[in-house]
Amino acid sequence: MVKKKRPTLQDIADRVGATKMTVSRCLRGGNNVSEHMRERIFAEAEALGYIPNRAPDLLSKSTSHAIGVLLPSLTNQVFADVIKGIESVTEPAGYHLMLAHYGYSREVEERSLASLLSYNVDGVILSESQHTDRTLRMLGTAGVPTVEIMDTHTTPFEQAVGFDNVLAAYDMVREMIRRGRRHVVYLAVRLDARTLQRQEGYTRAMEEQG
Amino acid sequence: MVKKKRPTLQDIADRVGATKMTVSRCLRGGNNVSEHMRERIFAEAEALGYIPNRAPDLLSKSTSHAIGVLLPSLTNQVFADVIKGIESVTEPAGYHLMLAHYGYSREVEERSLASLLSYNVDGVILSESQHTDRTLRMLGTAGVPTVEIMDTHTTPFEQAVGFDNVLAAYDMVREMIRRGRRHVVYLAVRLDARTLQRQEGYTRAMEEQG
DNA sequence: GTGAAAGCGCTAACAC
DNA sequence: GTGTTAGCGCTTTCAC
């Protein structure tokens, strides 16, 4: 399956008898192009099915108009909503999403992040707030804006958006006790960071109220 | 928010007193690098937090290791599952997903596709099988493998994976009739392509059985 | 109004 | 085992 070489600015330039510079200026709406040229260039571009190439920009300006999104899992329905929410903001802004998921493994997260960063993404969205040292270092050298979602209890690398599991659990248990419940039980399936955070909130509330 | 310039192969090369060629070979696991050099290069790469840059590859080989996915909507839960399914294949293969959605508008689809193609995605997944002429032309000149999902009734541009709404509706109605139902009613909310296909299946089954 | 040259970071091809 | 050159497609800068 050989990829056909796509038409470039040069191809258009050749056909209209100009240089790619003139074509470039014209296609980007520059006004210093003669009316005659402008028409021929647009006609040829359309005829050739010219599609601009973002790669050179990506190379020279290191900017991709893409945001990397690292999710622990796609199975958990909450992350489908997360994607939807992110898209609702990025799409109107002309940004694309590059997805990766890492199955709750910090090592996979590290690799996926490297991969995402190698595309020069303009920003990264991470879920969870526990990362390997290398992950943190990469975020540092990459120098792109980083947002951690879901957990706001742990101190974020840069910024975090989400909720505090500890506080949420604490509030819930407190409210139950306030309503007169005395035997509140905390049941959890997995002992991951979030579960433990909720347990912390539960324990705090229970101890506080005796 | 100024992006810090990331370390490049040249930066590593300067520090170990070699050329970027040697560094490039070494980091990619080439064996024709002296043991001494190899160690220093890896040490410096780690120290600098070097992250490889895919942009040059993208420019010279026009290959991105990314797949463009065009979805009509993210709100419809079925597409969350679609993403999940696609990811389950692409991720192990080392491919990333670039998402775009177009709100069931062919014009938006056309723009989004151009945008996706400008990243030199290695393949495109489209939902629905009705596209503008320009969309089709772009797919042609881009020359990347294209898969249309959801609808297999319409003749696909290249390949399609999904189900046949006409046939599905036909089968359902037929089965109802076979079980003795005589007053089967088809209710639809929107008159989009899919709805009309189902109606076609319904009508065919009803007429066939009288 | 249009062109020429350089450069973004990396690798393929070719020295030595 | 290591270096040199050239080039991917585009834009920026400077000429004319």
Tab-separated table of C-alpha atoms (C1' of nucleotides) in Angstrom:
chain	number	residue	atom	x	y	z
A	1	MET	CA	0.000	0.000	0.000
A	2	VAL	CA	2.152	2.869	-1.259
A	3	LYS	CA	1.061	6.295	-0.260
A	4	LYS	CA	0.701	8.555	-3.257
A	5	LYS	CA	2.790	11.672	-2.939
A	6	ARG	CA	0.441	14.526	-2.327
A	7	PRO	CA	0.563	17.740	-4.251
A	8	THR	CA	2.719	20.425	-2.656
A	9	LEU	CA	2.934	24.149	-3.043
A	10	GLN	CA	5.681	23.544	-5.581
A	11	ASP	CA	3.333	21.492	-7.743
A	12	ILE	CA	0.890	24.349	-7.859
A	13	ALA	CA	3.694	26.822	-8.463
A	14	ASP	CA	4.967	24.820	-11.424
A	15	ARG	CA	1.561	24.779	-13.025
A	16	VAL	CA	0.942	28.503	-12.740
A	17	GLY	CA	4.500	29.551	-13.488
A	18	ALA	CA	5.357	31.116	-10.166
A	19	THR	CA	7.357	30.136	-7.114
A	20	LYS	CA	5.954	28.349	-4.137
A	21	MET	CA	6.389	31.569	-2.163
A	22	THR	CA	3.754	33.308	-4.211
A	23	VAL	CA	1.476	30.326	-3.905
A	24	SER	CA	2.003	30.173	-0.158
A	25	ARG	CA	1.192	33.842	0.272
A	26	CYS	CA	-1.834	33.575	-1.946
A	27	LEU	CA	-3.354	30.531	-0.275
A	28	ARG	CA	-2.967	32.121	3.123
A	29	GLY	CA	-4.893	35.124	1.917
A	30	GLY	CA	-2.005	37.483	1.429
A	31	ASN	CA	-3.046	40.582	-0.464
A	32	ASN	CA	0.168	41.173	-2.370
A	33	VAL	CA	-0.641	38.794	-5.177
A	34	SER	CA	-1.987	39.928	-8.522
A	35	GLU	CA	-5.619	39.233	-9.195
A	36	HIS	CA	-4.753	37.145	-12.208
A	37	MET	CA	-2.309	34.983	-10.258
A	38	ARG	CA	-4.686	34.560	-7.376
A	39	GLU	CA	-7.373	33.091	-9.553
A	40	ARG	CA	-5.090	30.645	-11.310
A	41	ILE	CA	-3.526	29.531	-8.064
A	42	PHE	CA	-6.842	28.838	-6.381
A	43	ALA	CA	-8.056	27.020	-9.458
A	44	GLU	CA	-5.002	24.786	-9.576
A	45	ALA	CA	-5.076	24.151	-5.856
A	46	GLU	CA	-8.657	22.999	-6.136
A	47	ALA	CA	-7.959	20.932	-9.228
A	48	LEU	CA	-5.028	19.166	-7.628
A	49	GLY	CA	-6.934	18.624	-4.413
A	50	TYR	CA	-4.217	20.384	-2.486
A	51	ILE	CA	-4.188	19.682	1.233
A	52	PRO	CA	-1.926	21.867	3.329
A	53	ASN	CA	0.763	20.039	5.218
A	54	ARG	CA	1.184	20.779	8.881
A	55	ALA	CA	4.457	18.902	9.194
A	56	PRO	CA	6.759	21.790	8.283
A	57	ASP	CA	5.096	23.992	10.852
A	58	LEU	CA	5.357	21.281	13.370
A	59	LEU	CA	9.028	21.038	12.606
A	60	SER	CA	9.944	24.682	12.526
A	61	LYS	CA	7.582	26.051	15.123
A	62	SER	CA	7.102	22.930	17.266
A	63	THR	CA	3.445	23.635	17.480
A	64	SER	CA	0.814	21.141	16.485
A	65	HIS	CA	-2.589	22.492	17.404
A	66	ALA	CA	-3.141	19.177	19.126
A	67	ILE	CA	-3.675	18.299	22.763
A	68	GLY	CA	-2.530	15.007	24.214
A	69	VAL	CA	-5.017	13.236	26.450
A	70	LEU	CA	-3.867	10.418	28.703
A	71	LEU	CA	-6.675	8.335	30.172
A	72	PRO	CA	-6.263	5.343	32.446
A	73	SER	CA	-8.996	3.416	30.721
A	74	LEU	CA	-11.592	3.754	28.052
A	75	THR	CA	-13.808	1.097	29.564
A	76	ASN	CA	-14.855	3.220	32.473
A	77	GLN	CA	-17.810	5.182	31.187
A	78	VAL	CA	-16.791	8.282	33.017
A	79	PHE	CA	-13.904	8.769	30.616
A	80	ALA	CA	-16.167	8.807	27.623
A	81	ASP	CA	-17.827	11.804	29.199
A	82	VAL	CA	-14.455	13.274	29.940
A	83	ILE	CA	-13.471	13.070	26.280
A	84	LYS	CA	-16.759	14.600	25.306
A	85	GLY	CA	-16.198	17.455	27.707
A	86	ILE	CA	-12.685	18.130	26.540
A	87	GLU	CA	-13.708	18.007	22.903
A	88	SER	CA	-16.476	20.494	23.466
A	89	VAL	CA	-13.821	23.062	24.274
A	90	THR	CA	-10.941	22.068	22.029
A	91	GLU	CA	-12.922	21.565	18.872
A	92	PRO	CA	-14.304	25.093	18.604
A	93	ALA	CA	-10.790	26.324	19.336
A	94	GLY	CA	-9.431	24.419	16.371
A	95	TYR	CA	-7.485	21.878	18.366
A	96	HIS	CA	-7.413	18.175	17.855
A	97	LEU	CA	-7.162	15.507	20.506
A	98	MET	CA	-4.553	12.804	20.521
A	99	LEU	CA	-5.678	9.934	22.676
A	100	ALA	CA	-3.703	7.441	24.672
A	101	HIS	CA	-4.631	5.176	27.541
A	102	TYR	CA	-2.404	3.356	29.914
A	103	GLY	CA	-4.436	0.832	31.858
A	104	TYR	CA	-3.647	2.385	35.217
A	105	SER	CA	0.050	1.572	34.812
A	106	ARG	CA	2.483	4.371	35.490
A	107	GLU	CA	5.085	2.808	33.264
A	108	VAL	CA	2.698	2.676	30.346
A	109	GLU	CA	1.686	6.224	31.140
A	110	GLU	CA	5.318	7.234	30.913
A	111	ARG	CA	5.751	5.632	27.510
A	112	SER	CA	2.497	7.006	26.186
A	113	LEU	CA	3.390	10.461	27.339
A	114	ALA	CA	6.742	10.307	25.562
A	115	SER	CA	4.936	9.224	22.459
A	116	LEU	CA	2.418	12.036	22.700
A	117	LEU	CA	5.107	14.616	23.365
A	118	SER	CA	7.056	13.459	20.345
A	119	TYR	CA	4.230	14.884	18.258
A	120	ASN	CA	4.866	18.260	19.810
A	121	VAL	CA	1.431	18.425	21.322
A	122	ASP	CA	0.657	21.889	22.603
A	123	GLY	CA	-0.661	20.667	25.926
A	124	VAL	CA	-1.269	17.538	27.940
A	125	ILE	CA	-4.183	16.354	30.004
A	126	LEU	CA	-3.373	13.658	32.531
A	127	SER	CA	-5.735	11.683	34.705
A	128	GLU	CA	-4.566	10.786	38.178
A	129	SER	CA	-1.848	12.648	39.945
A	130	GLN	CA	0.693	9.946	40.660
A	131	HIS	CA	3.449	9.778	38.098
A	132	THR	CA	6.905	8.332	37.675
A	133	ASP	CA	9.887	10.628	38.109
A	134	ARG	CA	10.622	10.337	34.448
A	135	THR	CA	7.094	11.371	33.563
A	136	LEU	CA	7.515	14.454	35.674
A	137	ARG	CA	10.875	15.200	34.142
A	138	MET	CA	9.525	14.861	30.641
A	139	LEU	CA	6.726	17.249	31.431
A	140	GLY	CA	9.356	19.640	32.672
A	141	THR	CA	11.569	19.565	29.611
A	142	ALA	CA	8.641	19.495	27.219
A	143	GLY	CA	7.453	22.714	28.764
A	144	VAL	CA	3.876	22.354	27.661
A	145	PRO	CA	0.878	23.309	29.770
A	146	THR	CA	-0.290	20.348	31.802
A	147	VAL	CA	-3.608	19.723	33.463
A	148	GLU	CA	-4.393	16.826	35.748
A	149	ILE	CA	-8.009	15.832	35.926
A	150	MET	CA	-10.158	13.844	38.332
A	151	ASP	CA	-8.155	14.167	41.534
A	152	THR	CA	-7.652	17.549	43.150
A	153	HIS	CA	-6.622	16.252	46.540
A	154	THR	CA	-3.014	15.491	45.669
A	155	THR	CA	-0.837	18.504	44.905
A	156	PRO	CA	-0.839	18.901	41.137
A	157	PHE	CA	2.183	19.198	38.886
A	158	GLU	CA	0.805	22.368	37.428
A	159	GLN	CA	-2.959	22.678	37.500
A	160	ALA	CA	-5.711	20.278	38.369
A	161	VAL	CA	-9.389	20.130	37.570
A	162	GLY	CA	-11.654	17.626	39.239
A	163	PHE	CA	-12.785	16.760	42.694
A	164	ASP	CA	-11.365	15.811	46.037
A	165	ASN	CA	-12.158	12.192	46.842
A	166	VAL	CA	-11.170	12.561	50.461
A	167	LEU	CA	-13.406	15.528	51.016
A	168	ALA	CA	-16.255	14.001	49.069
A	169	ALA	CA	-16.188	10.819	51.152
A	170	TYR	CA	-15.856	12.838	54.317
A	171	ASP	CA	-18.848	14.980	53.452
A	172	MET	CA	-20.970	11.997	52.567
A	173	VAL	CA	-20.247	10.083	55.725
A	174	ARG	CA	-20.703	13.168	57.826
A	175	GLU	CA	-24.088	13.761	56.324
A	176	MET	CA	-25.136	10.174	57.002
A	177	ILE	CA	-24.117	10.504	60.605
A	178	ARG	CA	-25.903	13.816	60.895
A	179	ARG	CA	-29.047	12.057	59.746
A	180	GLY	CA	-28.686	9.634	62.601
A	181	ARG	CA	-26.964	6.699	60.949
A	182	ARG	CA	-24.549	5.069	63.367
A	183	HIS	CA	-23.174	2.043	61.535
A	184	VAL	CA	-21.744	3.431	58.323
A	185	VAL	CA	-19.668	0.919	56.412
A	186	TYR	CA	-17.168	1.643	53.635
A	187	LEU	CA	-16.977	-1.034	50.982
A	188	ALA	CA	-14.339	-0.935	48.271
A	189	VAL	CA	-13.317	-3.324	45.555
A	190	ARG	CA	-9.834	-2.282	44.591
A	191	LEU	CA	-7.190	-0.709	46.748
A	192	ASP	CA	-6.081	1.988	44.346
A	193	ALA	CA	-5.243	5.581	45.162
A	194	ARG	CA	-8.799	6.813	44.766
A	195	THR	CA	-10.231	4.096	46.955
A	196	LEU	CA	-7.747	4.881	49.680
A	197	GLN	CA	-8.529	8.564	49.451
A	198	ARG	CA	-12.198	7.874	49.956
A	199	GLN	CA	-11.357	5.619	52.837
A	200	GLU	CA	-9.371	8.421	54.380
A	201	GLY	CA	-12.373	10.709	54.175
A	202	TYR	CA	-14.608	8.021	55.611
A	203	THR	CA	-12.250	7.323	58.498
A	204	ARG	CA	-11.820	10.975	59.298
A	205	ALA	CA	-15.549	11.555	59.444
A	206	MET	CA	-16.180	8.456	61.549
A	207	GLU	CA	-13.476	9.316	64.037
A	208	GLU	CA	-14.572	12.905	64.267
A	209	GLN	CA	-18.128	11.880	65.106
A	210	GLY	CA	-17.068	9.041	67.372
B	1	MET	CA	3.480	31.001	27.588
B	2	VAL	CA	6.728	30.440	25.729
B	3	LYS	CA	7.549	26.843	24.988
B	4	LYS	CA	11.045	25.989	26.102
B	5	LYS	CA	13.137	24.679	23.265
B	6	ARG	CA	13.564	20.984	23.837
B	7	PRO	CA	16.898	19.251	23.671
B	8	THR	CA	17.737	17.883	20.239
B	9	LEU	CA	20.155	15.291	19.025
B	10	GLN	CA	22.607	18.119	18.419
B	11	ASP	CA	22.491	19.107	22.072
B	12	ILE	CA	23.463	15.611	23.073
B	13	ALA	CA	26.097	15.470	20.356
B	14	ASP	CA	27.693	18.696	21.571
B	15	ARG	CA	27.962	17.388	25.104
B	16	VAL	CA	29.587	14.094	24.183
B	17	GLY	CA	31.754	15.492	21.413
B	18	ALA	CA	30.245	13.647	18.496
B	19	THR	CA	27.889	14.467	15.658
B	20	LYS	CA	24.178	14.068	15.799
B	21	MET	CA	24.475	11.188	13.355
B	22	THR	CA	26.301	9.084	15.899
B	23	VAL	CA	23.780	10.043	18.528
B	24	SER	CA	20.907	9.199	16.227
B	25	ARG	CA	22.354	5.789	15.423
B	26	CYS	CA	23.090	5.071	19.040
B	27	LEU	CA	19.679	6.023	20.383
B	28	ARG	CA	18.001	3.887	17.775
B	29	GLY	CA	20.009	0.903	18.927
B	30	GLY	CA	22.516	0.836	16.118
B	31	ASN	CA	25.407	-1.460	16.923
B	32	ASN	CA	28.142	0.460	15.169
B	33	VAL	CA	28.823	2.794	18.061
B	34	SER	CA	31.687	2.312	20.480
B	35	GLU	CA	30.793	1.096	23.915
B	36	HIS	CA	32.269	4.191	25.502
B	37	MET	CA	30.268	6.520	23.295
B	38	ARG	CA	27.091	4.572	23.799
B	39	GLU	CA	27.243	4.960	27.533
B	40	ARG	CA	27.924	8.677	27.458
B	41	ILE	CA	25.208	9.295	24.906
B	42	PHE	CA	22.552	7.450	26.868
B	43	ALA	CA	23.637	9.184	30.047
B	44	GLU	CA	23.378	12.628	28.452
B	45	ALA	CA	20.072	11.812	26.785
B	46	GLU	CA	18.638	10.812	30.126
B	47	ALA	CA	20.138	13.822	31.887
B	48	LEU	CA	18.723	16.238	29.339
B	49	GLY	CA	15.358	14.484	29.335
B	50	TYR	CA	15.607	14.013	25.601
B	51	ILE	CA	12.322	13.302	23.870
B	52	PRO	CA	12.525	12.205	20.259
B	53	ASN	CA	10.798	14.445	17.778
B	54	ARG	CA	8.472	12.888	15.276
B	55	ALA	CA	8.097	16.020	13.193
B	56	PRO	CA	11.076	15.389	10.882
B	57	ASP	CA	9.807	11.926	10.104
B	58	LEU	CA	6.418	13.293	9.485
B	59	LEU	CA	7.949	15.765	7.083
B	60	SER	CA	10.284	13.488	5.198
B	61	LYS	CA	8.334	10.264	5.234
B	62	SER	CA	4.807	11.686	5.538
B	63	THR	CA	3.979	9.056	8.071
B	64	SER	CA	2.631	9.839	11.479
B	65	HIS	CA	1.689	6.613	13.192
B	66	ALA	CA	-1.637	8.229	13.863
B	67	ILE	CA	-5.130	7.378	12.664
B	68	GLY	CA	-7.756	10.020	12.113
B	69	VAL	CA	-11.198	9.231	13.475
B	70	LEU	CA	-14.185	11.247	12.338
B	71	LEU	CA	-17.284	10.781	14.449
B	72	PRO	CA	-20.610	12.511	13.944
B	73	SER	CA	-21.124	13.026	17.625
B	74	LEU	CA	-19.577	12.243	20.947
B	75	THR	CA	-22.869	12.521	22.777
B	76	ASN	CA	-24.259	9.333	21.368
B	77	GLN	CA	-23.000	6.646	23.684
B	78	VAL	CA	-22.421	4.237	20.868
B	79	PHE	CA	-19.451	6.281	19.715
B	80	ALA	CA	-17.745	5.989	23.052
B	81	ASP	CA	-17.780	2.259	22.507
B	82	VAL	CA	-16.565	2.781	18.977
B	83	ILE	CA	-13.562	4.728	20.220
B	84	LYS	CA	-12.882	2.065	22.771
B	85	GLY	CA	-13.004	-0.610	20.124
B	86	ILE	CA	-10.721	1.234	17.756
B	87	GLU	CA	-8.245	1.995	20.505
B	88	SER	CA	-8.091	-1.640	21.520
B	89	VAL	CA	-6.530	-2.380	18.168
B	90	THR	CA	-4.513	0.729	17.438
B	91	GLU	CA	-2.886	1.085	20.812
B	92	PRO	CA	-1.117	-2.284	20.842
B	93	ALA	CA	-0.006	-1.521	17.298
B	94	GLY	CA	1.645	1.688	18.431
B	95	TYR	CA	-0.787	4.014	16.732
B	96	HIS	CA	-2.427	7.046	18.204
B	97	LEU	CA	-5.899	8.330	17.513
B	98	MET	CA	-6.664	11.820	16.376
B	99	LEU	CA	-10.281	12.653	17.084
B	100	ALA	CA	-12.646	14.957	15.341
B	101	HIS	CA	-16.421	15.201	15.321
B	102	TYR	CA	-18.645	17.015	12.938
B	103	GLY	CA	-22.137	17.135	14.358
B	104	TYR	CA	-23.658	15.253	11.423
B	105	SER	CA	-22.743	18.066	9.039
B	106	ARG	CA	-21.006	17.067	5.837
B	107	GLU	CA	-19.417	20.473	5.511
B	108	VAL	CA	-17.889	20.219	8.955
B	109	GLU	CA	-16.812	16.695	8.128
B	110	GLU	CA	-15.056	18.026	5.060
B	111	ARG	CA	-13.162	20.644	7.058
B	112	SER	CA	-12.284	18.231	9.827
B	113	LEU	CA	-11.003	15.705	7.367
B	114	ALA	CA	-8.752	18.285	5.735
B	115	SER	CA	-7.450	19.164	9.135
B	116	LEU	CA	-6.787	15.545	10.029
B	117	LEU	CA	-5.105	14.861	6.704
B	118	SER	CA	-2.851	17.852	7.158
B	119	TYR	CA	-1.228	15.903	9.985
B	120	ASN	CA	-0.407	13.160	7.533
B	121	VAL	CA	-2.466	10.599	9.386
B	122	ASP	CA	-1.764	7.108	8.139
B	123	GLY	CA	-5.417	6.174	7.836
B	124	VAL	CA	-8.903	7.540	8.310
B	125	ILE	CA	-11.996	6.131	9.898
B	126	LEU	CA	-15.233	7.768	8.848
B	127	SER	CA	-18.693	7.224	10.206
B	128	GLU	CA	-21.568	7.359	7.759
B	129	SER	CA	-21.121	6.868	4.088
B	130	GLN	CA	-22.451	10.083	2.636
B	131	HIS	CA	-19.773	12.616	1.895
B	132	THR	CA	-19.268	15.782	-0.102
B	133	ASP	CA	-17.473	15.552	-3.421
B	134	ARG	CA	-14.564	17.430	-1.977
B	135	THR	CA	-14.306	14.974	0.894
B	136	LEU	CA	-14.106	12.155	-1.586
B	137	ARG	CA	-11.536	13.975	-3.664
B	138	MET	CA	-9.390	14.656	-0.642
B	139	LEU	CA	-9.479	11.026	0.316
B	140	GLY	CA	-8.368	10.243	-3.180
B	141	THR	CA	-5.397	12.555	-3.284
B	142	ALA	CA	-4.403	11.793	0.272
B	143	GLY	CA	-4.173	8.160	-0.697
B	144	VAL	CA	-4.536	6.818	2.822
B	145	PRO	CA	-6.514	3.722	3.721
B	146	THR	CA	-10.070	4.652	4.573
B	147	VAL	CA	-12.655	2.726	6.500
B	148	GLU	CA	-16.266	3.709	6.892
B	149	ILE	CA	-17.997	2.388	9.958
B	150	MET	CA	-21.593	1.884	11.010
B	151	ASP	CA	-23.303	1.646	7.647
B	152	THR	CA	-22.525	-1.199	5.279
B	153	HIS	CA	-25.595	-0.788	3.102
B	154	THR	CA	-24.291	2.092	1.016
B	155	THR	CA	-21.399	1.285	-1.290
B	156	PRO	CA	-18.266	2.265	0.580
B	157	PHE	CA	-15.495	4.504	-0.695
B	158	GLU	CA	-13.010	1.804	0.076
B	159	GLN	CA	-13.958	-0.551	2.873
B	160	ALA	CA	-16.758	-0.558	5.377
B	161	VAL	CA	-17.269	-2.205	8.717
B	162	GLY	CA	-20.595	-2.152	10.449
B	163	PHE	CA	-24.093	-3.310	9.780
B	164	ASP	CA	-26.803	-2.921	7.213
B	165	ASN	CA	-29.689	-0.879	8.599
B	166	VAL	CA	-31.992	-1.819	5.769
B	167	LEU	CA	-31.412	-5.499	6.207
B	168	ALA	CA	-31.615	-5.288	9.986
B	169	ALA	CA	-34.981	-3.533	9.866
B	170	TYR	CA	-36.208	-5.927	7.213
B	171	ASP	CA	-35.239	-8.957	9.282
B	172	MET	CA	-36.859	-7.595	12.405
B	173	VAL	CA	-40.140	-6.757	10.763
B	174	ARG	CA	-40.187	-10.064	8.944
B	175	GLU	CA	-39.723	-11.917	12.181
B	176	MET	CA	-42.545	-9.992	13.821
B	177	ILE	CA	-44.831	-10.877	10.950
B	178	ARG	CA	-43.763	-14.496	11.065
B	179	ARG	CA	-44.811	-14.547	14.689
B	180	GLY	CA	-48.253	-13.461	13.679
B	181	ARG	CA	-48.121	-9.714	14.236
B	182	ARG	CA	-50.149	-7.866	11.614
B	183	HIS	CA	-49.996	-4.219	12.589
B	184	VAL	CA	-46.318	-3.421	12.752
B	185	VAL	CA	-45.592	0.301	13.029
B	186	TYR	CA	-42.323	2.064	12.345
B	187	LEU	CA	-41.681	5.086	14.538
B	188	ALA	CA	-38.743	7.392	13.943
B	189	VAL	CA	-37.659	10.691	15.406
B	190	ARG	CA	-35.285	12.151	12.877
B	191	LEU	CA	-35.300	11.736	9.152
B	192	ASP	CA	-31.625	11.119	8.671
B	193	ALA	CA	-30.013	8.590	6.367
B	194	ARG	CA	-30.068	5.796	8.920
B	195	THR	CA	-33.700	6.317	9.753
B	196	LEU	CA	-34.630	6.208	6.117
B	197	GLN	CA	-32.645	3.035	5.602
B	198	ARG	CA	-34.510	1.347	8.428
B	199	GLN	CA	-37.742	2.575	6.962
B	200	GLU	CA	-36.777	1.036	3.653
B	201	GLY	CA	-36.226	-2.314	5.336
B	202	TYR	CA	-39.516	-1.981	7.166
B	203	THR	CA	-41.404	-1.098	4.033
B	204	ARG	CA	-39.888	-3.917	2.045
B	205	ALA	CA	-40.774	-6.488	4.661
B	206	MET	CA	-44.320	-5.171	5.039
B	207	GLU	CA	-44.948	-5.126	1.307
B	208	GLU	CA	-43.488	-8.552	0.836
B	209	GLN	CA	-45.770	-10.025	3.445
B	210	GLY	CA	-48.771	-8.008	2.374
C	1	DG	C1'	4.088	41.840	-6.749
C	2	DT	C1'	7.535	38.200	-6.758
C	3	DG	C1'	11.738	35.597	-5.798
C	4	DA	C1'	16.013	33.449	-3.347
C	5	DA	C1'	18.013	31.532	0.641
C	6	DA	C1'	17.966	29.569	4.978
C	7	DG	C1'	16.289	26.758	8.515
C	8	DC	C1'	13.165	23.703	11.609
C	9	DG	C1'	15.241	18.039	13.505
C	10	DC	C1'	16.093	14.045	11.797
C	11	DT	C1'	17.750	10.130	8.770
C	12	DA	C1'	19.325	7.790	4.226
C	13	DA	C1'	23.153	7.436	1.426
C	14	DC	C1'	27.535	7.762	0.886
C	15	DA	C1'	32.338	8.677	2.250
C	16	DC	C1'	36.570	7.497	4.949
D	1	DG	C1'	33.110	3.653	14.194
D	2	DT	C1'	32.076	8.249	12.725
D	3	DG	C1'	31.342	12.320	9.704
D	4	DT	C1'	29.135	14.927	5.558
D	5	DT	C1'	25.557	16.132	2.589
D	6	DA	C1'	21.191	16.599	1.209
D	7	DG	C1'	16.394	16.807	1.604
D	8	DC	C1'	11.365	16.318	3.444
D	9	DG	C1'	7.394	21.213	2.708
D	10	DC	C1'	6.732	25.220	4.337
D	11	DT	C1'	7.464	30.142	6.135
D	12	DT	C1'	10.437	34.003	7.471
D	13	DT	C1'	13.521	37.418	6.081
D	14	DC	C1'	15.527	40.077	3.037
D	15	DA	C1'	15.999	41.602	-2.020
D	16	DC	C1'	14.477	43.735	-5.996
